[in-house]
Structure formats: structure tokens, C-alpha cells
Short mmCIF file of C-alpha atoms in Angstrom, two decimals:
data_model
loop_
_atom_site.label_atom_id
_atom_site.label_comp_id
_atom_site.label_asym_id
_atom_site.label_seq_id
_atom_site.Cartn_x
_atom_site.Cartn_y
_atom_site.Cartn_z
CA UNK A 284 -8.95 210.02 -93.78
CA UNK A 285 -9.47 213.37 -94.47
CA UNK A 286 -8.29 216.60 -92.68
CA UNK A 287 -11.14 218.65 -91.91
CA UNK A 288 -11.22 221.81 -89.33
CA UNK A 289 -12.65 221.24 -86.07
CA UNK A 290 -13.71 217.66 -87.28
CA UNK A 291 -16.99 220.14 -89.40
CA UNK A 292 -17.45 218.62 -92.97
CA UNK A 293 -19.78 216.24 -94.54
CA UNK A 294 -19.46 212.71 -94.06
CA UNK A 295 -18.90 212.17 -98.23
CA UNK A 296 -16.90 213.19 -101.34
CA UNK A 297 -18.09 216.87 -101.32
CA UNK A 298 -16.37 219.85 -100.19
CA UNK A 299 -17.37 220.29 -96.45
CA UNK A 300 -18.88 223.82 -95.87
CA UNK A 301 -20.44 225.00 -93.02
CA UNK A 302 -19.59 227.15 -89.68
CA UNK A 303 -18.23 226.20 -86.00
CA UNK A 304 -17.97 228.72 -83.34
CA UNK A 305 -16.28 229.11 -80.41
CA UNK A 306 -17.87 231.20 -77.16
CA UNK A 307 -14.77 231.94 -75.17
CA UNK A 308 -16.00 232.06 -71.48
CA UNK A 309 -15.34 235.56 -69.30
CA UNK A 310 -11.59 236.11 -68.45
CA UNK A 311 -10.62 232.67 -70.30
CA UNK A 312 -6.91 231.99 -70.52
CA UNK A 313 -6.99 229.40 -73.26
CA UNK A 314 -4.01 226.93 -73.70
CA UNK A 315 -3.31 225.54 -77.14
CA UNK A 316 -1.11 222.76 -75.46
CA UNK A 317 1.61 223.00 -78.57
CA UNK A 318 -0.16 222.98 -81.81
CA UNK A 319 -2.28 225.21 -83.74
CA UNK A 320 -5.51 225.93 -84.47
CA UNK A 321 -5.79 224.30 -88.50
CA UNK A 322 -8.66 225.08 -90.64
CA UNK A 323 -8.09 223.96 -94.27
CA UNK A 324 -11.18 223.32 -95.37
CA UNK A 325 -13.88 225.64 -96.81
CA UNK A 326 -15.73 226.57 -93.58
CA UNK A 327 -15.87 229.43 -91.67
CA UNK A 328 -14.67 229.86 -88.16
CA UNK A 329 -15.79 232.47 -85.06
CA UNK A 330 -14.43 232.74 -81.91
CA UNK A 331 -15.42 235.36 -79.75
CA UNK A 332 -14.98 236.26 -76.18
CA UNK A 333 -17.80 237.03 -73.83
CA UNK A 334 -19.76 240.58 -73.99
CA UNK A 335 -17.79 243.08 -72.10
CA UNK A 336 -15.05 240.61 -71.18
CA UNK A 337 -11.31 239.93 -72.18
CA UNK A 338 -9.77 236.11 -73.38
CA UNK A 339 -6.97 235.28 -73.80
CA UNK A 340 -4.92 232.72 -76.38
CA UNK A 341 -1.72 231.51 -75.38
CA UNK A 342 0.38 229.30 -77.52
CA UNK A 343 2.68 228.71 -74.94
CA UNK A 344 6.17 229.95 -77.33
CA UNK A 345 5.76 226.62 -79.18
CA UNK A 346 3.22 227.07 -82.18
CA UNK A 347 1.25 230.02 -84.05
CA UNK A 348 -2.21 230.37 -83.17
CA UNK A 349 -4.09 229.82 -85.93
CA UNK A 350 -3.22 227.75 -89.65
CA UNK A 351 -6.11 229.69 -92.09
CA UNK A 352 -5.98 228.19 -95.55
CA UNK A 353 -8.20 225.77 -97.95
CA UNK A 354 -10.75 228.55 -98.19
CA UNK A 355 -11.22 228.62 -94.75
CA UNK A 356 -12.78 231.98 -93.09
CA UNK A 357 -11.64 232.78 -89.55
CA UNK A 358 -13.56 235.43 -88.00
CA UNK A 359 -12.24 236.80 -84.34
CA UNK A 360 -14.60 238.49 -82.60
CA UNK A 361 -14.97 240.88 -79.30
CA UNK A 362 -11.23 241.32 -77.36
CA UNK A 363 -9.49 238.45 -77.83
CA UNK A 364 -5.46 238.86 -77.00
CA UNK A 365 -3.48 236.25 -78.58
CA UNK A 366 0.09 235.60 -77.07
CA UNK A 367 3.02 233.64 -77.21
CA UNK A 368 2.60 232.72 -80.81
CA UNK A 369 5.82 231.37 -82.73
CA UNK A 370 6.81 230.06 -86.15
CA UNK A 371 10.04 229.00 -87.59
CA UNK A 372 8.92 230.47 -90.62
CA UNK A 373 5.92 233.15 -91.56
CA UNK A 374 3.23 233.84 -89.60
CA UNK A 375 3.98 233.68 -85.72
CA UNK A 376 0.38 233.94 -84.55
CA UNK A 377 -1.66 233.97 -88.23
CA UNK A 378 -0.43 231.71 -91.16
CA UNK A 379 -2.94 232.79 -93.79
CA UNK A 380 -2.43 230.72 -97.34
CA UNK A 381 -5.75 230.90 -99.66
CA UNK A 382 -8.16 231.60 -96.77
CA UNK A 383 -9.32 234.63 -94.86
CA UNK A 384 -9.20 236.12 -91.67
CA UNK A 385 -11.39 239.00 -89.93
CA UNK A 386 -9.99 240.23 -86.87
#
């Protein structure tokens, strides 16, 4: 099977490509539960929080936040506050390898 980002692709042989969003809801504390965010694929990626409100993303001391790489484009948008982010190696809330990221 393959490994694409927020389960976005095509269905065949071809590179998926494409968006996904994410609305994050007024005051949202959102919980990764343990693991990162991955996008690997070429796709790009926005989360934003809610006009004139603050979200939050916690990754509870046990993962980053977000895996960008594969030509993947993550766009953060609006005040997002990501916390608890941790990596054994680089990138304790942002791992970027061959993709982008707009914060």
C-alpha cells in the first residue's frame, strides 16, 4: 500500500497532488495522541485556526508535530501555538526533508 498524507492521492500509479485543509475550531486544544502529523507526498497542507481565535497543538512530549517531506507543502495559518513537540533527533516540532513549510 502506499503512504499517502491524510489518506489525499489518486487511487493509481501517478503522483498524488492535490490539497487537504484543516479548520481548527475556536479555542481548540488539539491532541496528536503520540504520533505526528506525516505528509510525504506532493500535496499541500493548511491548517488554520478560526478568525480572531487561538488553537492549540499539543504533542503531548512524545512526537514532533509535523513530518514535511516528499514535496509536501504545509501551510499554517492564523495563531496556531504548537507545544510539547519532541524528537530524538532534528526537528522537535517541524522535521522538514525535501518539502516546505509556511508558517
Amino acid at each position: 500500500a502506499k503512504d499517502h498524507c491524510c489518506a489525499c492521492g489518486g487511487g493509481d500509479d501517478r503522483a498524488p497532488s492535490g490539497s487537504a485543509s484543516l479548520q481548527l475550531q475556536r479555542d481548540a486544544l488539539f491532541l496528536l495522541g503520540g504520533s505526528e502529523l506525516s505528509c510525504t507526498t506532493p500535496i499541500e497542507v493548511s491548517i488554520r485556526s478560526s478568525p480572531g481565535s487561538t488553537a492549540i497543538m499539543n504533542a503531548e512530549g512524545v512526537s514532533r508535530h509535523f513530518l514535511v517531506s516528499g514535496g509536501c507543502r504545509l501551510t499554517l495559518e492564523g495563531d496556531i501555538t504548537l507545544i510539547n513537540g519532541r524528537a530524538d533527533g532534528d526537528g522537535g516540532s517541524l522535521l522538514i526533508e525535501g518539502g516546505e513549510a509556511v508558517l
